[in-house]
Amino acid sequence: MSENLRVKFSEYIDETIRVSFKFNGKTYHGFKGDTLASALLANNVHLVGRSFKYHRPRGIMTAGSEEPNAIVQVNDNTNRTEPNVRATEVEIYEGLEASSQNCWPSVNFDIGGINNLISTFIPAGFYYKTFMWPSNFWEKYEYFIRHTAGLGKSPTKKDPDIYDHKNIHCDVLVVGAGISGILAAKNAAKNNFKTLLVDEKNELGGATIYQNREFNKIDNESSSDWLKKEINELKNIKNLEIKTRTSIAAFHGYNYLLGRENLTDHLEKKEKHNQIRQRLLKIRAKKVILATGALERPLVFNNNDRPGIMLSSAVKKYADFFGVKCGKQNVFFTNNDSAYESALCLYNKGIKVNAIIDIRDNSNSKIVKAVEKAGIKIHWSHTVVDTRGYKRLNSVSIMKLSNDGMIVTGNKINISCDCLGIAGGWTPAVHLFTQSGGKLKFDEENKVFLPNKYPSDQISVGSCRGDFKLKEIINNLSINLKEFLKIEQVDFDKINVESEKENSKINIWLLPSDKAIGKTKPFVDYQNDATAKDIKLALREGFKSIEHVKRYTTTGMGTDQGKLGNMHALGIIADTTGVKMGELGTTTFRPPYTPLTFGTIVGRNVGEFFDIFRRTPMNDWHIQSKAEFENVGQWKRGWYYPANGETMHQAVQRESKAARESAGILDASTLGKIDIQGSDASEFLNRVYTNAWSKLAIGKCRYGLMLNEDGMVYDDGVTTRLGENHYIMTTTTGGAANVLGKLEDYLQTEWPELDVYLTSVTDHYATASICGPNSKKILNKIIPNLNLSDENFPHMSFKEAQIDKIKCRVMRISFTGEHSYEINVQASYGKSLWDKCMEAGKEFNITPYGTETMHLLRAEKGFIIVGQDTDGTMTPIDLQMDWIVSKKKYDFIGKRSLYRSDTIREDRKQLVGLLTDDPNIVLDEGAQIVSELNQNPVQMLGHVTSSYFSPNLNKSIALAVVRGGKNMMGKKLFIPMENKTINVTVANPVFFDEDNARLNA
Amino acid sequence: MFLINCPYCGERDQQEFKAGGEAHIERPKQPTELSDDEWAEYLFMRKNIKGIQFERWNHAHGCRKWFNMVRDTSNDEIKLIYKMGEKPPSD
Ligand SMILES: [Zn+2]
């Protein structure tokens, strides 16, 4: 089977460097410069996969990124494996391993092939109709589909490669380095535009560098030789950067494009090591020139999918560029002149062309004459009605087309061949243009969609704007480039271009066969196995919109987004329904143009770099003390400090007891801190908090509750008046950035007349909070000259002090209900402050505690945590915090909402305490609460928001929100759990030290 | 991805900005005088136009300033940017 199908001479293949690789476990050889596809073809391997639905054998169809069939898994079972890779884009290297993915158990014996035999029973919508019901069967269907359909395997090991992101700003971005792109980039750069030229291939020049030499000439030499000289000149041009192996994945608004630069995929394993594999380019271009070319169309006829049936342009490229003959007996089937150029290319290399089948009745172009002269048989007005060969094409049958092209007549002629090049005309690659928001117009004469209105500063040039002949390309490029770049002249104004002018073609979207359509398989979308008859069935079943037909038949929904077949689908719909193609519209092309790896998308933001962490100045101490950490917003906070193999429960119980019996210490540095200054600072606080601030004396602290305009609690914290016009506000750890944003919003947009300045100082201070009956003694050791008497330094007040000449702010405030102090120092002294506190507290067994103990202690006191006991639907009244809502103030944010008809309802969910009848049972946070057990349907009254076992009360306590809970004091409620029902009693949420005696202890 | 011309900093990438909903909705000066319906009108009702829309934007990861933008939501074209407190264009 393995044989060498190389033809002599290709300057792009280095025949001195032999490369061995494996495909489906078998070793093959190719040369440096080969793609996986060209190397396989050189070994006479066409069969590379199975189709998605019917599991028909499929071969390599194209030579580019539009490939629908040759989808492979590379380097399976290694940490570099990747599914859904197009064999036509993989450059081979020593040691490459690839395998077919659309087959199980193997490409030659495929169990799903049975689908092909029963395909009459798998029409359009089969999956929708069948797998919908019965629904509990879905798991079985899914297992079957996943095993038999080739979705490829995701890597399971850690990606060993490095990826990168790069921002690029340029004056002109040129996408595509065919002749149009090269000339556009060169002239842009020469006119002082900073220019970037990208192409998805590894060589510049597109199709022109292997264009027919005889019929395409520039200044009396072949266009390919002329272009090669131009390419050579590019390296001497300033302002021009060129990136090959770079494909543009997305073209967004405002000329923002995403590209993928492939740096190591073509290298051997040892060369890949420690190199950046792929780079995501984030390109912001002042101007964009799209020169993305055109894709050749297949023809839609019965059994048009056998291995050996390829695009005519691909057959030519494999011969010209890679030096590979795709078949020994070649036949072409065409509706235009393109196939003749391919036939002539093979003929000139001594490769046998048996016949050309042309659905037209004649063509007078020079190239057709040349083919006739070469003695190649042309069957005018004929069409292929069937093909044969299961795993490889062996012959085609042709018949004469009627004048209107609707039916076939006469005798069937069989022509043997192992390769059929099909040429259905060209589709401009307008994908990126439409992604950018561009609208298309339909050219009825040429049956193509062309760019119409540009949504940004961009143009399309070359064949992606509908220019297919060299002369037309060059002339229009000159005109458009001058206008677009506002330049007087281009350097190719005076060249003399000779190319074919004639290119008559006729379009028959679905070619007739001698068999009834129901008995044929004319594929429109190869990757998703959608045939013309599926589309017709969808139309019969009432689907009209192209978007609906697409989804019902899955046409164009594969990883190739139907790059080959979408036009035929549209054409068949138009023909069947009698609507003009231009009026049908097209489906939407979505980014990415070709698939992107996750690695490229995330770049360096992997592992610990995925999201930034914020750490307090005391972080090292927490780590040394074996703290378990909790993520709070972006902060890493000490959660609890297990000693001697304690469980979390044991550690939290110990910490909680110690804080109330002697002394505890908490790293409170993460609390949000906003410095507020200005002559209207007091008035500002009056407007943003529910309580009154004007009368707060300098040196005093006050707790504040902040609402949204809808009356719901948004944030809380203690604010201290440092001076006449100077406050420091603390916010919740997670809410700091949003609170600042909200306050800025009101200041700038609603109350610009207020003289207030806000500065975030969260990171500027480190905070140690010492609480417990011995906290006063400890603080006295640290700051001996500060008078800590209740008269001089009462609860809710503030003092400036110094510790070793370092300024600090000390607040006597409490979130635990204990006598406590918060000491704030400049962040860089945070660690030494902490060490001092630990040292001074040693004799009192000062116990560091984390967020879990903090939560427990405040729950004992019934203090809320915004975001845990509230969820954006709780008013202060719901929280039984009426005391903090000023009745006297005329207005504050959210005030009016507190007496809307909805917020004054008696049966709103309200915060209450819950005690379990069995004091040892700790409720689950989130557990639902009911009042009747035998109700149907059962009515949920609310849920548990906070729940702990209190070591200081020696019983379980909980906070909950309960419908009408305010009036339920003492009422028995139930919490039904999976295996039991827990009886609870509604209680006062302040469980511990109700008269706050300990604050002044 | 828009390119937004912050009136204080100049052209910056959209990712530095935060959208802040419909512009020119003034907070009532005397909320207590309003009926539930009138307050609800201010609180909840926002336009969602296909076409020319007046919006508030904030240069959140830049100068933190709020400003107004006139944007065509059908094609994302930014027609005009002007500072807070400036009158919206009449046409
Ligand atoms: Zn700015």
PDB file of C-alpha atoms in Angstrom, chain B:
ATOM      1  CA  MET B   1     -13.835  45.687  21.820  1.00  0.00           C
ATOM      2  CA  PHE B   2     -14.473  49.426  21.799  1.00  0.00           C
ATOM      3  CA  LEU B   3     -11.837  52.078  21.764  1.00  0.00           C
ATOM      4  CA  ILE B   4     -13.187  54.709  24.136  1.00  0.00           C
ATOM      5  CA  ASN B   5     -12.019  58.284  24.191  1.00  0.00           C
ATOM      6  CA  CYS B   6     -12.047  59.151  27.883  1.00  0.00           C
ATOM      7  CA  PRO B   7     -12.551  62.938  28.087  1.00  0.00           C
ATOM      8  CA  TYR B   8      -9.797  63.082  30.738  1.00  0.00           C
ATOM      9  CA  CYS B   9      -7.270  60.479  29.530  1.00  0.00           C
ATOM     10  CA  GLY B  10      -7.792  59.979  25.790  1.00  0.00           C
ATOM     11  CA  GLU B  11      -8.315  56.775  23.819  1.00  0.00           C
ATOM     12  CA  ARG B  12      -8.208  53.623  25.890  1.00  0.00           C
ATOM     13  CA  ASP B  13      -9.275  50.006  25.473  1.00  0.00           C
ATOM     14  CA  GLN B  14     -12.793  49.075  26.554  1.00  0.00           C
ATOM     15  CA  GLN B  15     -11.494  46.726  29.231  1.00  0.00           C
ATOM     16  CA  GLU B  16     -10.475  49.754  31.332  1.00  0.00           C
ATOM     17  CA  PHE B  17     -14.095  50.926  31.459  1.00  0.00           C
ATOM     18  CA  LYS B  18     -17.318  49.951  33.141  1.00  0.00           C
ATOM     19  CA  ALA B  19     -20.731  50.654  31.658  1.00  0.00           C
ATOM     20  CA  GLY B  20     -23.169  52.343  34.016  1.00  0.00           C
ATOM     21  CA  GLY B  21     -26.538  52.119  32.320  1.00  0.00           C
ATOM     22  CA  GLU B  22     -28.780  54.803  30.910  1.00  0.00           C
ATOM     23  CA  ALA B  23     -27.654  58.410  31.236  1.00  0.00           C
ATOM     24  CA  HIS B  24     -29.569  61.537  32.299  1.00  0.00           C
ATOM     25  CA  ILE B  25     -31.726  59.864  34.892  1.00  0.00           C
ATOM     26  CA  GLU B  26     -31.531  62.363  37.697  1.00  0.00           C
ATOM     27  CA  ARG B  27     -32.036  61.279  41.269  1.00  0.00           C
ATOM     28  CA  PRO B  28     -35.206  63.013  42.504  1.00  0.00           C
ATOM     29  CA  LYS B  29     -34.385  65.946  44.755  1.00  0.00           C
ATOM     30  CA  GLN B  30     -37.294  65.214  47.077  1.00  0.00           C
ATOM     31  CA  PRO B  31     -37.866  61.466  47.108  1.00  0.00           C
ATOM     32  CA  THR B  32     -40.241  61.672  50.045  1.00  0.00           C
ATOM     33  CA  GLU B  33     -42.703  63.679  47.958  1.00  0.00           C
ATOM     34  CA  LEU B  34     -43.004  60.920  45.376  1.00  0.00           C
ATOM     35  CA  SER B  35     -45.665  58.261  45.096  1.00  0.00           C
ATOM     36  CA  ASP B  36     -44.616  54.611  44.916  1.00  0.00           C
ATOM     37  CA  ASP B  37     -45.196  54.686  41.156  1.00  0.00           C
ATOM     38  CA  GLU B  38     -43.117  57.812  40.629  1.00  0.00           C
ATOM     39  CA  TRP B  39     -40.266  56.426  42.737  1.00  0.00           C
ATOM     40  CA  ALA B  40     -40.476  53.085  40.909  1.00  0.00           C
ATOM     41  CA  GLU B  41     -40.220  54.948  37.606  1.00  0.00           C
ATOM     42  CA  TYR B  42     -36.885  56.416  38.744  1.00  0.00           C
ATOM     43  CA  LEU B  43     -35.697  53.237  40.395  1.00  0.00           C
ATOM     44  CA  PHE B  44     -36.471  50.540  37.852  1.00  0.00           C
ATOM     45  CA  MET B  45     -37.499  51.833  34.454  1.00  0.00           C
ATOM     46  CA  ARG B  46     -34.706  51.958  31.864  1.00  0.00           C
ATOM     47  CA  LYS B  47     -34.748  52.158  28.092  1.00  0.00           C
ATOM     48  CA  ASN B  48     -33.160  49.438  25.990  1.00  0.00           C
ATOM     49  CA  ILE B  49     -33.025  50.926  22.557  1.00  0.00           C
ATOM     50  CA  LYS B  50     -31.835  49.394  19.325  1.00  0.00           C
ATOM     51  CA  GLY B  51     -30.229  52.481  17.891  1.00  0.00           C
ATOM     52  CA  ILE B  52     -29.086  55.711  19.491  1.00  0.00           C
ATOM     53  CA  GLN B  53     -28.763  55.325  23.244  1.00  0.00           C
ATOM     54  CA  PHE B  54     -27.431  57.687  25.920  1.00  0.00           C
ATOM     55  CA  GLU B  55     -25.222  55.877  28.405  1.00  0.00           C
ATOM     56  CA  ARG B  56     -23.052  56.464  31.437  1.00  0.00           C
ATOM     57  CA  TRP B  57     -19.534  55.048  31.441  1.00  0.00           C
ATOM     58  CA  ASN B  58     -16.816  55.027  34.067  1.00  0.00           C
ATOM     59  CA  HIS B  59     -13.072  54.888  33.443  1.00  0.00           C
ATOM     60  CA  ALA B  60     -12.898  52.390  36.302  1.00  0.00           C
ATOM     61  CA  HIS B  61      -9.303  51.225  35.739  1.00  0.00           C
ATOM     62  CA  GLY B  62      -8.027  54.673  34.833  1.00  0.00           C
ATOM     63  CA  CYS B  63      -8.993  58.098  36.144  1.00  0.00           C
ATOM     64  CA  ARG B  64     -12.200  56.728  37.775  1.00  0.00           C
ATOM     65  CA  LYS B  65     -14.185  59.558  36.185  1.00  0.00           C
ATOM     66  CA  TRP B  66     -17.747  59.118  34.983  1.00  0.00           C
ATOM     67  CA  PHE B  67     -18.817  60.526  31.622  1.00  0.00           C
ATOM     68  CA  ASN B  68     -21.624  60.260  29.101  1.00  0.00           C
ATOM     69  CA  MET B  69     -21.610  58.423  25.797  1.00  0.00           C
ATOM     70  CA  VAL B  70     -23.986  58.428  22.846  1.00  0.00           C
ATOM     71  CA  ARG B  71     -23.803  54.991  21.250  1.00  0.00           C
ATOM     72  CA  ASP B  72     -25.636  53.334  18.399  1.00  0.00           C
ATOM     73  CA  THR B  73     -26.407  49.960  19.923  1.00  0.00           C
ATOM     74  CA  SER B  74     -27.147  48.439  16.522  1.00  0.00           C
ATOM     75  CA  ASN B  75     -23.526  48.718  15.350  1.00  0.00           C
ATOM     76  CA  ASP B  76     -21.705  49.868  18.508  1.00  0.00           C
ATOM     77  CA  GLU B  77     -20.631  53.107  16.909  1.00  0.00           C
ATOM     78  CA  ILE B  78     -19.754  55.693  19.546  1.00  0.00           C
ATOM     79  CA  LYS B  79     -21.249  58.945  18.287  1.00  0.00           C
ATOM     80  CA  LEU B  80     -20.243  61.304  21.050  1.00  0.00           C
ATOM     81  CA  ILE B  81     -18.610  61.445  24.451  1.00  0.00           C
ATOM     82  CA  TYR B  82     -19.164  64.344  26.852  1.00  0.00           C
ATOM     83  CA  LYS B  83     -18.537  65.086  30.489  1.00  0.00           C
ATOM     84  CA  MET B  84     -20.935  64.657  33.382  1.00  0.00           C
ATOM     85  CA  GLY B  85     -23.060  67.718  33.870  1.00  0.00           C
ATOM     86  CA  GLU B  86     -22.887  68.710  30.207  1.00  0.00           C
ATOM     87  CA  LYS B  87     -26.161  68.873  28.339  1.00  0.00           C
ATOM     88  CA  PRO B  88     -26.959  66.024  25.949  1.00  0.00           C
ATOM     89  CA  PRO B  89     -27.026  67.010  22.269  1.00  0.00           C
ATOM     90  CA  SER B  90     -30.511  67.855  21.083  1.00  0.00           C
ATOM     91  CA  ASP B  91     -30.298  66.120  17.697  1.00  0.00           C
TER      92      ASP B  91
END
